[in-house]
Short mmCIF file of C-alpha atoms in Angstrom, two decimals:
data_model
loop_
_atom_site.label_atom_id
_atom_site.label_comp_id
_atom_site.label_asym_id
_atom_site.label_seq_id
_atom_site.Cartn_x
_atom_site.Cartn_y
_atom_site.Cartn_z
CA MET A 1 2.21 25.11 -44.53
CA SER A 2 1.36 21.88 -42.66
CA LYS A 3 4.28 22.46 -40.30
CA LEU A 4 2.97 25.99 -39.78
CA ILE A 5 -0.52 24.93 -38.96
CA LEU A 6 1.17 22.14 -36.49
CA TYR A 7 3.19 24.60 -34.80
CA ALA A 8 0.33 27.11 -34.28
CA ASN A 9 -1.89 23.89 -32.74
CA ALA A 10 0.69 23.25 -30.52
CA LEU A 11 0.76 26.91 -28.93
CA PRO A 12 -0.91 26.98 -25.70
CA LEU A 13 -4.22 28.38 -25.43
CA VAL A 14 -3.60 32.05 -24.01
CA THR A 15 -0.95 32.49 -26.42
CA LYS A 16 -2.59 31.09 -29.29
CA THR A 17 -5.55 33.43 -28.68
CA LEU A 18 -3.28 36.65 -28.37
CA SER A 19 -1.41 35.90 -31.50
CA ALA A 20 -4.48 35.31 -33.73
CA THR A 21 -5.94 38.83 -32.15
CA TYR A 22 -2.70 40.46 -32.79
CA LEU A 23 -2.84 39.60 -36.44
CA VAL A 24 -6.41 40.00 -37.24
CA LEU A 25 -6.70 43.35 -35.75
CA SER A 26 -3.13 44.42 -37.34
CA LEU A 27 -4.32 43.14 -40.48
CA ILE A 28 -7.73 45.14 -40.38
CA ALA A 29 -6.00 48.29 -39.56
CA MET A 30 -3.89 47.69 -42.36
CA LEU A 31 -6.56 47.21 -44.89
CA LEU A 32 -8.50 50.11 -43.52
CA ARG A 33 -5.50 52.71 -43.88
CA PHE A 34 -5.02 51.10 -47.50
CA GLY A 35 -4.75 53.82 -49.98
CA THR A 36 -5.45 56.52 -47.40
CA THR A 37 -2.88 59.42 -46.79
CA GLY A 38 -4.23 60.51 -43.48
CA GLY A 39 -4.72 64.10 -44.56
CA THR A 40 -0.96 65.35 -44.38
CA ASP A 41 -1.26 67.31 -47.23
CA SER A 42 -4.49 69.14 -46.39
CA GLY A 43 -3.20 71.66 -44.09
CA LEU A 44 -5.49 70.56 -41.33
CA ASP A 45 -4.62 70.61 -37.78
CA PRO A 46 -3.59 67.58 -36.16
CA SER A 47 -7.09 66.72 -34.39
CA SER A 48 -8.79 66.79 -37.67
CA ILE A 49 -6.18 64.72 -39.31
CA ALA A 50 -6.51 62.28 -36.56
CA SER A 51 -10.27 62.18 -36.94
CA GLN A 52 -9.89 60.92 -40.67
CA ASP A 53 -7.61 58.16 -39.73
CA PRO A 54 -9.73 54.91 -40.57
CA ALA A 55 -8.06 52.94 -37.90
CA ARG A 56 -8.77 55.38 -35.07
CA PHE A 57 -11.24 52.79 -33.61
CA LEU A 58 -8.61 50.63 -32.91
CA ILE A 59 -5.50 52.61 -31.83
CA LEU A 60 -5.10 54.59 -28.98
CA ARG A 61 -4.46 58.42 -29.34
CA PRO A 62 -4.13 60.49 -26.03
CA GLY A 63 -6.76 63.04 -27.45
CA PHE A 64 -9.31 60.25 -28.20
CA ILE A 65 -8.99 58.40 -24.96
CA ILE A 66 -12.56 59.60 -23.88
CA SER A 67 -14.04 59.38 -27.32
CA TYR A 68 -12.74 55.45 -27.85
CA PRO A 69 -12.06 53.96 -24.54
CA TRP A 70 -12.02 50.63 -25.51
CA THR A 71 -8.85 51.29 -27.49
CA ILE A 72 -6.99 51.05 -24.20
CA LEU A 73 -7.70 47.09 -24.82
CA THR A 74 -7.27 46.98 -28.21
CA THR A 75 -4.35 49.02 -29.09
CA THR A 76 -1.54 46.73 -28.13
CA PHE A 77 -2.67 44.32 -30.49
CA VAL A 78 -2.76 46.62 -33.43
CA GLU A 79 0.39 47.00 -35.46
CA THR A 80 0.25 49.03 -38.90
CA ASN A 81 3.61 48.64 -39.81
CA PHE A 82 4.11 44.95 -41.85
CA VAL A 83 7.71 44.62 -40.57
CA PHE A 84 7.24 45.33 -36.78
CA MET A 85 3.90 43.14 -37.12
CA VAL A 86 5.91 40.21 -38.13
CA LEU A 87 8.39 40.90 -35.41
CA GLY A 88 5.94 41.19 -32.90
CA LEU A 89 4.29 38.35 -33.75
CA ALA A 90 7.32 36.18 -33.46
CA SER A 91 8.22 37.42 -30.07
CA LEU A 92 4.72 36.75 -29.12
CA VAL A 93 4.75 33.22 -30.25
CA ALA A 94 8.24 32.23 -29.07
CA ILE A 95 8.38 34.04 -25.79
CA GLY A 96 4.66 34.02 -24.77
CA SER A 97 4.25 30.51 -25.10
CA PHE A 98 7.24 30.15 -23.07
CA LEU A 99 6.26 32.05 -20.23
CA GLU A 100 2.65 30.67 -20.36
CA ARG A 101 4.16 27.08 -19.88
CA GLN A 102 6.14 28.30 -16.91
CA TRP A 103 3.40 30.22 -14.93
CA GLY A 104 0.17 28.70 -16.41
CA ALA A 105 -2.50 30.15 -18.34
CA ARG A 106 -4.28 32.00 -15.78
CA SER A 107 -1.17 33.56 -14.00
CA PHE A 108 0.30 34.71 -17.94
CA ALA A 109 -3.17 36.21 -19.14
CA LEU A 110 -3.22 38.18 -15.96
CA PHE A 111 0.30 39.24 -16.49
CA VAL A 112 -0.53 40.36 -20.11
CA ALA A 113 -3.56 42.02 -19.19
CA VAL A 114 -1.57 44.11 -16.36
CA THR A 115 1.33 44.88 -18.59
CA THR A 116 -0.72 45.85 -21.85
CA THR A 117 -3.48 48.22 -20.22
CA VAL A 118 -1.72 49.96 -17.33
CA PRO A 119 1.16 51.02 -19.61
CA ALA A 120 -1.14 52.22 -22.22
CA VAL A 121 -3.29 54.26 -20.03
CA THR A 122 -0.03 55.82 -18.36
CA ALA A 123 1.64 56.61 -21.57
CA ALA A 124 -1.55 58.09 -22.75
CA LEU A 125 -1.63 60.36 -19.29
CA VAL A 126 1.86 61.39 -19.71
CA SER A 127 1.34 62.47 -23.08
CA ILE A 128 -1.59 64.78 -21.84
CA VAL A 129 0.49 65.93 -18.88
CA LEU A 130 3.33 66.85 -21.90
CA TYR A 131 0.84 68.72 -23.86
CA ALA A 132 -0.44 70.70 -20.83
CA VAL A 133 3.07 71.77 -19.91
CA ARG A 134 4.02 72.71 -23.44
CA GLY A 135 0.86 74.38 -24.43
CA SER A 136 -1.99 74.30 -26.93
CA ALA A 137 0.50 74.71 -29.78
CA HIS A 138 1.60 71.36 -29.42
CA SER A 139 -1.59 69.65 -29.88
CA GLY A 140 -0.02 66.73 -32.26
CA ILE A 141 1.21 65.27 -28.72
CA LEU A 142 -2.36 64.37 -28.07
CA TYR A 143 -3.50 63.38 -31.54
CA ALA A 144 -0.25 62.48 -33.74
CA THR A 145 0.72 60.24 -30.96
CA ARG A 146 -0.30 56.77 -31.19
CA ILE A 147 0.17 54.49 -28.27
CA GLY A 148 -0.14 51.11 -29.52
CA GLY A 149 1.68 47.71 -30.95
CA LEU A 150 3.75 45.22 -28.86
CA ALA A 151 6.59 47.31 -27.65
CA GLY A 152 5.73 47.26 -24.00
CA LEU A 153 4.34 43.83 -23.84
CA VAL A 154 7.84 42.82 -25.33
CA SER A 155 9.56 44.86 -22.84
CA ALA A 156 7.49 43.23 -19.83
CA PHE A 157 8.51 39.68 -21.57
CA THR A 158 11.97 40.74 -21.06
CA VAL A 159 11.73 41.41 -17.41
CA GLY A 160 10.02 37.89 -17.12
CA LEU A 161 12.54 35.96 -18.86
CA LYS A 162 15.10 37.74 -16.34
CA GLN A 163 13.19 36.74 -13.49
CA LEU A 164 12.82 32.90 -14.44
CA MET A 165 16.48 32.48 -15.74
CA PRO A 166 18.91 35.37 -15.20
CA GLU A 167 22.08 33.70 -15.67
CA TYR A 168 20.94 31.56 -18.74
CA SER A 169 23.23 32.23 -22.18
CA VAL A 170 21.63 32.46 -25.30
CA LYS A 171 24.01 32.02 -28.40
CA LEU A 172 22.81 33.16 -31.80
CA PHE A 173 24.34 32.84 -35.41
CA GLY A 174 26.73 29.96 -34.55
CA GLY A 175 27.89 31.60 -31.39
CA ALA A 176 28.73 35.12 -32.90
CA LEU A 177 26.03 36.59 -30.90
CA SER A 178 25.69 35.87 -27.20
CA PHE A 179 24.08 37.20 -24.20
CA ARG A 180 22.36 36.33 -20.65
CA MET A 181 18.85 36.69 -20.03
CA ASN A 182 20.15 38.97 -17.08
CA GLU A 183 21.16 41.53 -19.85
CA LEU A 184 17.98 41.36 -22.22
CA PRO A 185 15.77 44.21 -20.30
CA GLY A 186 18.55 46.58 -20.29
CA VAL A 187 19.55 45.86 -23.99
CA TYR A 188 16.02 46.06 -25.15
CA THR A 189 15.32 49.36 -22.76
CA LEU A 190 18.20 50.93 -24.11
CA VAL A 191 18.08 50.05 -28.27
CA ALA A 192 14.50 50.06 -28.54
CA PRO A 193 13.70 53.90 -27.44
CA ILE A 194 16.45 55.01 -29.85
CA MET A 195 15.28 53.45 -32.83
CA PHE A 196 11.67 54.60 -31.91
CA THR A 197 13.00 58.38 -31.33
CA LEU A 198 14.62 57.83 -34.80
CA LEU A 199 11.41 56.95 -36.15
CA GLY A 200 9.41 59.81 -34.67
CA ASP A 201 7.23 57.22 -32.42
CA LEU A 202 6.87 58.86 -28.98
CA GLY A 203 4.36 56.47 -28.22
CA SER A 204 6.22 53.35 -28.42
CA VAL A 205 9.22 55.15 -26.70
CA LEU A 206 6.79 55.84 -23.52
CA LEU A 207 5.36 51.98 -23.97
CA VAL A 208 9.03 50.37 -23.82
CA ASN A 209 9.99 52.31 -20.70
CA ILE A 210 6.73 52.27 -18.84
CA GLY A 211 6.17 48.33 -20.05
CA PHE A 212 9.51 47.65 -18.34
CA LEU A 213 8.91 49.36 -15.01
CA GLU A 214 5.15 48.09 -14.75
CA ALA A 215 6.47 44.28 -15.28
CA PHE A 216 9.04 44.80 -12.62
CA VAL A 217 6.68 46.23 -10.14
CA TYR A 218 3.98 43.65 -10.94
CA LEU A 219 6.47 40.47 -10.64
CA ARG A 220 8.26 41.76 -7.64
CA PHE A 221 5.21 42.82 -5.52
CA TYR A 222 2.00 41.70 -6.71
CA ARG A 223 2.32 38.50 -8.98
CA ARG A 224 0.85 35.45 -6.99
CA GLU A 225 2.44 32.29 -6.68
CA GLY A 226 0.67 30.24 -4.08
CA SER A 227 0.25 31.77 -1.07
CA LEU A 228 2.72 34.68 -1.96
CA LEU A 229 3.05 37.81 -3.82
CA GLY A 230 5.79 38.77 -5.58
CA ASP A 231 9.58 37.65 -5.96
CA ARG A 232 11.79 39.52 -3.34
CA SER A 233 14.64 37.38 -4.09
CA GLU A 234 18.28 39.29 -4.78
CA ALA A 235 18.73 38.06 -8.22
CA PHE A 236 15.52 40.06 -9.01
CA ALA A 237 16.33 43.37 -7.05
CA PHE A 238 15.89 46.32 -9.25
CA THR A 239 19.46 47.42 -9.05
CA THR A 240 20.31 44.12 -10.98
CA PHE A 241 18.98 45.57 -14.14
CA PHE A 242 21.23 48.13 -14.26
CA PRO A 243 25.43 48.41 -14.82
CA GLU A 244 27.18 48.25 -11.69
CA PHE A 245 28.57 51.91 -11.63
CA VAL A 246 25.14 53.09 -11.26
CA GLN A 247 23.78 50.51 -8.84
CA PRO A 248 24.53 52.58 -5.79
CA LEU A 249 22.71 55.61 -7.02
CA ILE A 250 19.60 53.33 -8.24
CA ALA A 251 19.75 51.77 -5.01
CA ARG A 252 19.20 54.79 -2.93
CA LEU A 253 16.44 55.96 -5.24
CA SER A 254 14.61 52.45 -5.22
CA ASN A 255 14.90 52.08 -1.52
CA ALA A 256 13.44 55.43 -0.94
CA LEU A 257 10.42 54.67 -3.27
CA TYR A 258 10.02 51.38 -1.84
CA GLY A 259 9.84 52.83 1.84
CA ALA A 260 7.34 55.30 0.62
CA ALA A 261 5.05 52.50 -0.91
CA VAL A 262 5.71 50.22 1.80
CA SER A 263 4.53 53.63 4.35
CA CYS A 264 1.38 53.93 2.13
CA LYS A 265 0.56 50.14 2.27
CA LEU A 266 0.95 49.71 -1.31
CA ILE A 267 3.28 46.87 -0.84
CA THR A 268 4.13 44.59 2.00
CA SER A 269 7.52 44.86 3.37
CA ASP A 270 10.43 42.74 3.10
CA GLU A 271 10.30 41.48 6.45
CA GLY A 272 6.73 40.77 6.03
CA TYR A 273 6.94 38.85 2.77
CA ARG A 274 10.04 36.64 4.39
CA GLN A 275 7.55 35.88 7.62
CA GLN A 276 4.97 34.82 5.18
CA ASN A 277 7.27 32.44 3.15
CA VAL A 278 8.98 31.08 6.22
CA ASP A 279 5.30 30.22 7.50
CA LEU A 280 4.42 28.75 4.36
CA GLU A 281 7.51 26.31 3.93
CA VAL A 282 7.37 25.19 7.30
CA GLY A 283 4.06 24.08 7.11
CA LEU A 284 4.67 22.24 3.98
CA ASP A 285 7.92 20.86 4.91
CA ASN A 286 9.27 20.93 8.48
CA GLU A 287 12.71 19.70 7.14
CA LEU A 288 13.23 22.63 4.99
CA ASP A 289 17.03 23.70 5.05
CA THR A 290 16.91 26.99 7.44
CA LEU A 291 19.93 28.10 6.48
CA ALA A 292 18.73 28.92 2.76
CA ALA A 293 16.32 32.13 2.54
CA PRO A 294 13.24 30.92 1.45
CA GLU A 295 12.60 33.21 -1.31
CA ASP A 296 16.01 32.32 -3.09
CA VAL A 297 14.82 28.77 -2.67
CA ASP A 298 11.81 29.37 -4.57
CA ALA A 299 13.38 31.57 -7.03
CA ASP A 300 15.86 29.00 -7.83
CA ARG A 301 13.32 26.31 -8.01
CA ARG A 302 11.47 28.39 -10.90
CA LYS A 303 14.76 29.58 -12.62
CA ALA A 304 15.70 25.55 -12.55
CA ILE A 305 12.49 24.53 -14.38
CA ALA A 306 12.66 27.34 -16.75
CA ALA A 307 16.06 26.65 -17.82
CA LYS A 308 15.38 23.05 -18.52
CA ALA A 309 12.38 24.02 -20.31
CA LEU A 310 14.05 26.39 -22.74
CA GLU A 311 17.02 23.92 -23.24
CA MET A 312 14.41 21.34 -24.32
CA ARG A 313 12.72 23.94 -26.83
CA LEU A 314 16.11 25.24 -28.28
CA GLY A 315 17.51 21.57 -28.83
CA SER A 316 14.52 20.77 -30.53
CA ASN A 317 13.60 21.02 -34.49
CA GLY A 318 9.99 19.96 -34.00
CA PRO A 319 6.89 21.91 -33.17
CA PRO A 320 6.70 23.33 -29.58
CA PRO A 321 6.20 21.07 -26.85
CA THR A 322 2.60 20.59 -26.15
CA SER A 323 0.96 20.96 -22.79
CA SER A 324 1.39 17.51 -21.74
CA ASP A 325 5.07 18.22 -22.25
CA ALA A 326 5.41 21.07 -20.35
CA ALA A 327 3.45 19.28 -17.75
CA THR A 328 6.32 16.63 -17.84
CA VAL A 329 9.14 19.04 -17.31
CA ASP A 330 7.05 20.90 -14.59
CA ALA A 331 6.73 17.48 -12.77
CA LYS A 332 10.37 17.11 -12.50
#
């Protein structure tokens, strides 16, 4: 128990706060639901059944998004399945603490805010559209669909790991299972939706896919690092998330969407981004090697720091590094 307390105390602030919030809200939801049947045997319509859910004040349902708008903020940190809660907590602690140490508390908190609220609202809107298309006979889409849990945030985390260290290899079970971080988002967005579909969890299926897309868009075009927005390196291009045989098709589709976004001035063009990066690098160091693309230099620096930090954590049997340890790694 003492080791567990030391481990928890060593977590960075944002990760510690999010983990505590997730644990407390999930346990509250479980306690509220303990001993209830949800009205599944009463012959009531889905709206009435959902209205009897004692945890409806914490979990987002598309049909109640107007009645309980605050669930947009709370729903990500509520899991009513104990096994999924434990797995989610482990993912939040392990991956969240690593990303926070690489990006800093403020940047990590903003990333979490964006990749939890936007996917939750988007998933609710998709459910409402599905209901409108299929008709009132399918009201279960509005009231039986529970949009919550860490499925979407974990999907976003995999994108962040790919950005930081795409070629880093992780070996598990004595090397019996190994994979590169570059492959992690694709594996997760393939396996998780299949599992949630088998469980009849439409909300989580939506969150996994929307969380992946939202995380990529945010990290690619909007996350601020110094004076620059996003990461336009080739190693983080959208096509790299897919197998080679479908990359030409994905490239055509993504290029069309990119062109439309630039035309609507939603994002800066690659040319504008490169010019900003060149200006910044020249201002900081006039001896910068002009043969290397500036955005690739910046991306390689982040990946090297992240890989070194992860190697230190995986090689340590003690508690995770403190914030002072992270500062030492960053200083190198």
